[in-house]
Each structure stands twice: as C-alpha cells, then as structure tokens.
mmCIF file of C-alpha atoms in Angstrom:
data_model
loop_
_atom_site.group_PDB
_atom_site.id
_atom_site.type_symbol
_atom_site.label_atom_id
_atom_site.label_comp_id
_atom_site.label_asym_id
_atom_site.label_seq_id
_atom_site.Cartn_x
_atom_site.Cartn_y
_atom_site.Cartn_z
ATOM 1 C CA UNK E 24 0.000 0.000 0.000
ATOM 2 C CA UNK E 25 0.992 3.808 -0.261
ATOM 3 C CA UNK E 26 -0.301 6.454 1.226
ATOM 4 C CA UNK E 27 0.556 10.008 0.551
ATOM 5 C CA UNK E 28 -0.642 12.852 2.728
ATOM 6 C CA UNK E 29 -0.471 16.052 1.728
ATOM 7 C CA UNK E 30 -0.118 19.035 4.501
ATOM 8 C CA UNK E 31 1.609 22.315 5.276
ATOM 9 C CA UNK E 32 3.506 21.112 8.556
ATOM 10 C CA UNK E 33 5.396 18.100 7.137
ATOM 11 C CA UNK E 34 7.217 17.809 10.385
ATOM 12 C CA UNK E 35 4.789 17.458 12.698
ATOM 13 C CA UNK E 36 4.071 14.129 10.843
ATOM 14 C CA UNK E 37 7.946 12.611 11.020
ATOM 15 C CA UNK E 38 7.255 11.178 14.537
ATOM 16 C CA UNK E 39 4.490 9.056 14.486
ATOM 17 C CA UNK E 40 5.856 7.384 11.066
ATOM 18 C CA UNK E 41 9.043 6.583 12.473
ATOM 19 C CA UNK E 42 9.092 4.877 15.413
ATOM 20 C CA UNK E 43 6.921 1.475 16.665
ATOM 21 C CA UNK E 44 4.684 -0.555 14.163
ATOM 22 C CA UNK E 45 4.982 1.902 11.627
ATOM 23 C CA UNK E 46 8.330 2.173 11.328
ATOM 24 C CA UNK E 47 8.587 -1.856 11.082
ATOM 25 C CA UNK E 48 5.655 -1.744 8.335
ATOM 26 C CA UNK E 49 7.307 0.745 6.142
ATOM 27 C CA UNK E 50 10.909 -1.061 6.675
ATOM 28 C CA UNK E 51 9.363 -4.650 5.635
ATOM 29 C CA UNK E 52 7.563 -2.194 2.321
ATOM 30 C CA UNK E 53 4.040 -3.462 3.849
ATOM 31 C CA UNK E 54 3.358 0.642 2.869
ATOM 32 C CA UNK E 55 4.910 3.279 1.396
ATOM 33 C CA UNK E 56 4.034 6.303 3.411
ATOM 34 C CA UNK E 57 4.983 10.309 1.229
ATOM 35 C CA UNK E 58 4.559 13.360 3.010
ATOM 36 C CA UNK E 59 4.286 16.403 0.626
ATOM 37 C CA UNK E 60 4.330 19.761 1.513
ATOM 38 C CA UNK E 61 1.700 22.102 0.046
ATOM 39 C CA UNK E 62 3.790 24.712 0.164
ATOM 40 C CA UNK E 63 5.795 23.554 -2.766
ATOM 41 C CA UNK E 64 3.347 24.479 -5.317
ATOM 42 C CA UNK E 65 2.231 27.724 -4.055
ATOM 43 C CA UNK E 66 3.334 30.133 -7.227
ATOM 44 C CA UNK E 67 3.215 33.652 -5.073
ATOM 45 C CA UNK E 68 6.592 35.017 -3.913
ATOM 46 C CA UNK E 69 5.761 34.343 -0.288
ATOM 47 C CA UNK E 70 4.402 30.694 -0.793
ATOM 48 C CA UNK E 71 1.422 31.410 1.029
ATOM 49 C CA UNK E 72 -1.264 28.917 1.191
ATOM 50 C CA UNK E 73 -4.095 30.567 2.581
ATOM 51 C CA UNK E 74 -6.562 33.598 1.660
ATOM 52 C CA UNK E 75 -9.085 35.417 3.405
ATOM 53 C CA UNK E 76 -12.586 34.068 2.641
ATOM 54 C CA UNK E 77 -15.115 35.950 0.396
ATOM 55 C CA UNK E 78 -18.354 37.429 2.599
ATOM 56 C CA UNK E 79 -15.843 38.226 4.975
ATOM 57 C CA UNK E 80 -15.651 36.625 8.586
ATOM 58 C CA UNK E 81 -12.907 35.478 10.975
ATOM 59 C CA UNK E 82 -10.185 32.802 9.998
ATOM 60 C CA UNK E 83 -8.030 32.043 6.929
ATOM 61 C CA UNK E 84 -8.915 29.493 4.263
ATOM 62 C CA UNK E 85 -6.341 27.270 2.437
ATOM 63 C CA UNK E 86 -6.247 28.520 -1.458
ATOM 64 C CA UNK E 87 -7.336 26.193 -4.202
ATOM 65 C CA UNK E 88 -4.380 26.506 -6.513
ATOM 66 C CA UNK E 89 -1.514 24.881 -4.321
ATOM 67 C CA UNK E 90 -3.328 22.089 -3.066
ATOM 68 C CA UNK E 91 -5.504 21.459 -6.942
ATOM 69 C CA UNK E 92 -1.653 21.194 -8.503
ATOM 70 C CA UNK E 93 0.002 18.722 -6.188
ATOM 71 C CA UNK E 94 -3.489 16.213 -6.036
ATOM 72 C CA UNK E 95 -3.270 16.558 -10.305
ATOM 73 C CA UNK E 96 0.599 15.983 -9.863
ATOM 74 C CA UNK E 97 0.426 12.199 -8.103
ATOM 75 C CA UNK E 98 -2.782 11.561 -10.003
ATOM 76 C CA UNK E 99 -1.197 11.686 -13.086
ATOM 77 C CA UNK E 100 1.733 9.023 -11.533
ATOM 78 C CA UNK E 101 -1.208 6.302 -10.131
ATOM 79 C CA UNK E 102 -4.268 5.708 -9.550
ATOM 80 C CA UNK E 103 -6.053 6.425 -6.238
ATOM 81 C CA UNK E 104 -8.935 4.246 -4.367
ATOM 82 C CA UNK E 105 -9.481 7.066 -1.777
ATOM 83 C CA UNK E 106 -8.688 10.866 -1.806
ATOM 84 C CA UNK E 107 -9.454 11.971 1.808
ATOM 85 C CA UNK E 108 -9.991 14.825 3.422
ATOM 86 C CA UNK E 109 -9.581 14.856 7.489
ATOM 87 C CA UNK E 110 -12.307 17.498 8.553
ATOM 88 C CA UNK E 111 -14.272 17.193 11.735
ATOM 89 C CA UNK E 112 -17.500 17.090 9.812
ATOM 90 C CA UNK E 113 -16.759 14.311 7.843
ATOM 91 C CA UNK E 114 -17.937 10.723 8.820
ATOM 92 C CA UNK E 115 -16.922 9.602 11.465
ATOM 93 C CA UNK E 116 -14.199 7.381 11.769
ATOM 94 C CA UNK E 117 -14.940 3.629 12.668
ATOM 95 C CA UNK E 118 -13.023 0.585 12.839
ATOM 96 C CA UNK E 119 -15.405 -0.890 9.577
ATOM 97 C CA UNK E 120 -13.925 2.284 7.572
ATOM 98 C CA UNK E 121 -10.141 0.969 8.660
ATOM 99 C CA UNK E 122 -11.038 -2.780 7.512
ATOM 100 C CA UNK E 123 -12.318 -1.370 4.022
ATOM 101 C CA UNK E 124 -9.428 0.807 3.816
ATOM 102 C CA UNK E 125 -6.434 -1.350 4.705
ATOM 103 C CA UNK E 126 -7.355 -3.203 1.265
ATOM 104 C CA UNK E 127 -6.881 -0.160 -0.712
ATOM 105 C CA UNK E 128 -3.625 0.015 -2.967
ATOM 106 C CA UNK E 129 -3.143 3.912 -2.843
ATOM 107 C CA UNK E 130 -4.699 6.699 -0.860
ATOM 108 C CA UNK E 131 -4.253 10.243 -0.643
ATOM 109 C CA UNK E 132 -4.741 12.195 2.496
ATOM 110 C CA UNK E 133 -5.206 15.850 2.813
ATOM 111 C CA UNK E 134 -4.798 17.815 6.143
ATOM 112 C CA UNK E 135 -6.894 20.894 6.420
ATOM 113 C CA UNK E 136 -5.964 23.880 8.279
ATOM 114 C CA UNK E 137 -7.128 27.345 9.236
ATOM 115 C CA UNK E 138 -11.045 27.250 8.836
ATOM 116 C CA UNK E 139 -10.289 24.419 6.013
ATOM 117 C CA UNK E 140 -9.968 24.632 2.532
ATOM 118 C CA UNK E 141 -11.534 26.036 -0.560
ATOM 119 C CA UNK E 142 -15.101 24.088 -0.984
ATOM 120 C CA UNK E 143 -14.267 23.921 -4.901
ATOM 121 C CA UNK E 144 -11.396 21.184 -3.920
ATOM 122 C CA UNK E 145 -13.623 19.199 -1.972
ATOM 123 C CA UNK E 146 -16.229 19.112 -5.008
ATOM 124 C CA UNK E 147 -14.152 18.040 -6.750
ATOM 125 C CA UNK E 148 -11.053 15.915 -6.001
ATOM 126 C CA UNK E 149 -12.316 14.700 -2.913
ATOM 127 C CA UNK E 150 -13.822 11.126 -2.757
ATOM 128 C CA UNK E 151 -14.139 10.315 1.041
ATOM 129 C CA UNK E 152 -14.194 12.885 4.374
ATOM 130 C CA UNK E 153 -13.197 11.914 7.517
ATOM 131 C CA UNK E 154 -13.426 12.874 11.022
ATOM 132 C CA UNK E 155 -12.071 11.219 14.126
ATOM 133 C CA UNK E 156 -14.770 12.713 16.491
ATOM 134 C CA UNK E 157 -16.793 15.791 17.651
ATOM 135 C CA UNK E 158 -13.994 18.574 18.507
ATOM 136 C CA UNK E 159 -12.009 20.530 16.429
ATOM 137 C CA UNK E 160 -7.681 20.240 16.364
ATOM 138 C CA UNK E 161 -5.491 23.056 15.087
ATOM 139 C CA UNK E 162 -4.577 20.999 12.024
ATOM 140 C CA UNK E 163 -5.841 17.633 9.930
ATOM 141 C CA UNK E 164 -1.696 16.016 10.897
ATOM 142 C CA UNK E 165 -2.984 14.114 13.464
ATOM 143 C CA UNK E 166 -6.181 13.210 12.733
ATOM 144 C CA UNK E 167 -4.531 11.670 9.648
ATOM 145 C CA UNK E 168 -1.586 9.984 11.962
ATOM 146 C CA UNK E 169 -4.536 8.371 12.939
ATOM 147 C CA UNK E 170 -6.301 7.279 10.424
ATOM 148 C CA UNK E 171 -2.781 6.048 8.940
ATOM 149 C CA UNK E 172 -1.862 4.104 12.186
ATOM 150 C CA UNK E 173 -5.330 2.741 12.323
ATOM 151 C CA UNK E 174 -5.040 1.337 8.405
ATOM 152 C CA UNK E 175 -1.625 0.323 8.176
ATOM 153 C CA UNK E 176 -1.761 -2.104 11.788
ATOM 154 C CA UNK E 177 -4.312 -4.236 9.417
ATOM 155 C CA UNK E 178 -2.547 -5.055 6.761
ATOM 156 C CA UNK E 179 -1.129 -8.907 7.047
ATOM 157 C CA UNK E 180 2.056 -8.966 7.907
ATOM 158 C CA UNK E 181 2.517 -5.446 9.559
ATOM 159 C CA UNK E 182 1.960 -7.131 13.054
ATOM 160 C CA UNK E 183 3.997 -10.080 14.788
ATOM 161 C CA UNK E 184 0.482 -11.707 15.466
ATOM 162 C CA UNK E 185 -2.228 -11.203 13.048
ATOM 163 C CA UNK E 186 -4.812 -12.662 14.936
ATOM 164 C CA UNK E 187 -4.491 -9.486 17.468
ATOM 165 C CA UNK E 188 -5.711 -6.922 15.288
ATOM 166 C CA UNK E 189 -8.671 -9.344 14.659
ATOM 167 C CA UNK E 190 -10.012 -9.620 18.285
ATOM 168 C CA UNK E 191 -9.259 -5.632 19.041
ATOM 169 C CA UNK E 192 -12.120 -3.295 20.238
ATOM 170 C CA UNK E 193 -14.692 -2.914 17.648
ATOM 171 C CA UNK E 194 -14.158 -5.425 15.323
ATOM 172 C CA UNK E 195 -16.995 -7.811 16.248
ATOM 173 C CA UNK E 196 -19.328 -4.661 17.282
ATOM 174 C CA UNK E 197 -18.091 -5.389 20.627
ATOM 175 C CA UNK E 198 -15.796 -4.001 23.151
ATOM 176 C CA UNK E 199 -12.584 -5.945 24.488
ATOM 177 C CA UNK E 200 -12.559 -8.011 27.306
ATOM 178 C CA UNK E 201 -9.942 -7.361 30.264
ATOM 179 C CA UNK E 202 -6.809 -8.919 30.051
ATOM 180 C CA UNK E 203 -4.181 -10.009 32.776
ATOM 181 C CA UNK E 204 -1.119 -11.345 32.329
ATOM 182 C CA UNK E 205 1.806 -12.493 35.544
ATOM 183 C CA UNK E 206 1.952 -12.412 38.444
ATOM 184 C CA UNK E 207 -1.579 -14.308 39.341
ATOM 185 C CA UNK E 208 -1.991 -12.191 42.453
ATOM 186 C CA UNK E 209 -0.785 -8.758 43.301
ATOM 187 C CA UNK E 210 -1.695 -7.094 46.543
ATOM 188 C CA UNK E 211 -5.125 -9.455 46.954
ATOM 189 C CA UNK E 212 -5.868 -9.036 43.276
ATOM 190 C CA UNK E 213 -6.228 -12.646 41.397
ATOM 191 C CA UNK E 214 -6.479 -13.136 37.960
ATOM 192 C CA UNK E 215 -9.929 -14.841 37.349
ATOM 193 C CA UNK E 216 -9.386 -18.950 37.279
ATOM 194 C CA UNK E 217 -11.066 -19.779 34.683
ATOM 195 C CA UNK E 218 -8.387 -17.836 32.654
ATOM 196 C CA UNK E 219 -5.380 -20.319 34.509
ATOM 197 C CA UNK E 220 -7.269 -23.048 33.774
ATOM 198 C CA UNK E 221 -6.244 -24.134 30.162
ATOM 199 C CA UNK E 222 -9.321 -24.989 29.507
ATOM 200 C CA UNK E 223 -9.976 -22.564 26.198
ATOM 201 C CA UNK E 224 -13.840 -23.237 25.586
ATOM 202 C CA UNK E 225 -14.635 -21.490 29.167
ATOM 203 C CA UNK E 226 -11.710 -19.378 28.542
ATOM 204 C CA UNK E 227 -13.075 -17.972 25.361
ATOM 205 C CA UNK E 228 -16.534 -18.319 27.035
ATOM 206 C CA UNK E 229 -15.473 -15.928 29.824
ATOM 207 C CA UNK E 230 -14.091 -13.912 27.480
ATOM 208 C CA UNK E 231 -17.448 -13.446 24.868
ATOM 209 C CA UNK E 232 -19.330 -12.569 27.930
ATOM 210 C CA UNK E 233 -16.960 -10.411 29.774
ATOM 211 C CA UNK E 234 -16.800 -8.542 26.120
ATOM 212 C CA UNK E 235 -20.395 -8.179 25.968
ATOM 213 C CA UNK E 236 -20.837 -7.070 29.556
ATOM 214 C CA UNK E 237 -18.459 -4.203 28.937
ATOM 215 C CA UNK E 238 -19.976 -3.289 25.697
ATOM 216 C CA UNK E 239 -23.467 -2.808 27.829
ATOM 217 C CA UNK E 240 -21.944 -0.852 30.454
ATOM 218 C CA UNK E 241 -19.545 1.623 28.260
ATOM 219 C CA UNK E 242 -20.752 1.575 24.975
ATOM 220 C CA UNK E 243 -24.622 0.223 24.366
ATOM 221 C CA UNK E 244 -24.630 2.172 21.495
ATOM 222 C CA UNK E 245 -22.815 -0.540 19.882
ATOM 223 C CA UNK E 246 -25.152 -2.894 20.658
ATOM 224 C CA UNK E 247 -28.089 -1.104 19.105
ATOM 225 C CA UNK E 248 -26.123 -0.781 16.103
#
C-alpha cells in the first residue's frame, strides 16, 4: 500500500511514522508512506497557502491553486482508491472504515488547516471525508496519523500476530474483554481462574461474555447498532 498525505507542517508528521509498528511496516515495504508539503506548489513570492474568505468573517482558508496542482501531480503518476480529506464534519471514523481501507492500494490524504480549505477542492477531487470525532484540532496532521496508524496495523504482515488486530475493540461490534497477564496475584488481586485453567472453551466463554458485559456498560450504542 501507499499512502501520501499532503499538509503544510510536514514535520509534525515525522514522529508518528518513524518509530513502533509503523516504522517496522514501512521497513518490511508493507506501505509506502509520502509526506508532501503544500507549500511547494504555491506560485506567489511568499508561498502562502491561505486567503481570506469571500463574505468576509474570521479565519483564513487554504487557497485552491496549491493544493488542486500537487493532487493533479500524483494523479497523473497512479491511480487512487481514496482521496481523503480529514475534517471534523466528515464521517466519522470507525473501525469498519479501517477494515475497508487497509485493502486499498493507494490513498491520498489531505490535512486541512485554518477554517479548512476552498469548498471547490472538496467538489471536486475529494472522494471520502473523515473525522475522528466531535472537537475541532489546530490541524488535519494528526487526525490523519490516525487514520494512517489505524489502516496500516491491518494489513497482514505489519503485526507479529495477526490474529491481534482481529479480536481488538470494535471489530466484532463489541468491546474488548480485560486482560491479565503475571503475576496471578498482586496485593489481593487474582487473575480470574477460569483464565489459569487451560481450559480454552470457558476461557473464550469468559471472554465473549466479559466482552459483551463491557460493551453494555460503556458503549450500548454498539449494541443497538
């Protein structure tokens, strides 16, 4: 897979891609992750990226012309399954939208910034928005770490044990059960027996109904879904 994102504060994207799972992913070429900066293809002697907004009113938007030349520029090198734009009121970001996106071949992400771009480029180069919940952050570089971190961990291979990212939060509609690992006891806390037993029906028993007792208590909204 490749993803390219496309932003105005490359940097603030070099940490989460290199370090952890996602530097292992990229090393193994499981995905090919570009960062291009928008700033490149602004044409004005300043390389500014933003405008004030017609009808007047407080806050910057990001200009058309920049951000229209690089997305032509890669289209014209591949073709994309996705071209994304992080924006909190896009859809909402669920772990269904990660499982249909991990089988993608190439996706484009845009960061928005300021009081988010010109309305023209999401007519008409963007194919998907995306938010990852109800508040607003100074920039669309870490929403899109994200989304990144949340697609890439999916792809076979990318973790030691590919049966983890299968029984994670969410993927059955259903939230995790708890976990314990050594010592059995610590300060009059015991790990449940049935989990010491080696006996993996009850275990995985325990487990379905521990998952579904949690998912009633935190999140019931997943269970009306």
């Amino acid at each position: 897979m490749r993803i390219d994102i496309l932003t105005i504060l490359p940097k603030l994207l070099e940490s989460p891609f290199s370090i952890s799972i996602m530097q292992r992913a990229q090393e193994k070429g499981h995905v090919e992750i570009c960062i291009h900066n928008i700033r490149d293809y602004a044409t004005n002697k300043h390389k500014n990226v933003d405008d004030y907004q017609y009808g007047g009113g407080a806050g910057m938007v990001m200009s058309i012309e920049p951000i229209a030349s690089l997305i032509e520029k890669l289209c014209e090198e591949r073709t994309y399954d996705e071209i994304i734009y992080m924006t909190p009121d896009g859809e909402v970001l669920a772990q269904n939208h990660c499982n249909d996106l991990s089988l993608s071949t190439n996706i484009m992400i845009l960061c928005g910034h300021y009081k988010g771009v010109d309305e023209r480029i999401r007519e008409k180069y963007i194919t998907r928005e995306i938010s990852i919940g109800s508040y607003v952050l100074s920039g669309g570089e870490l929403a899109a770490a994200v989304l990144v971190d949340a697609i890439v961990r999916l792809i076979p291979g990318v973790l030691n044990d590919e049966t983890s990212a299968l029984t994670d939060s969410f993927q059955d509609k259903l939230l995790s059960p708890p976990v314990y690992t050594r010592p059995p006891e610590f300060k009059g806390l015991k790990v449940p027996d049935v989990l010491l037993s080696g006996n993996t029906k009850e275990i995985e028993s325990w487990r379905e109904e521990k998952a579904l007792e949690r998912t009633k208590e935190r999140r019931p909204d997943l269970l009306e879904e």
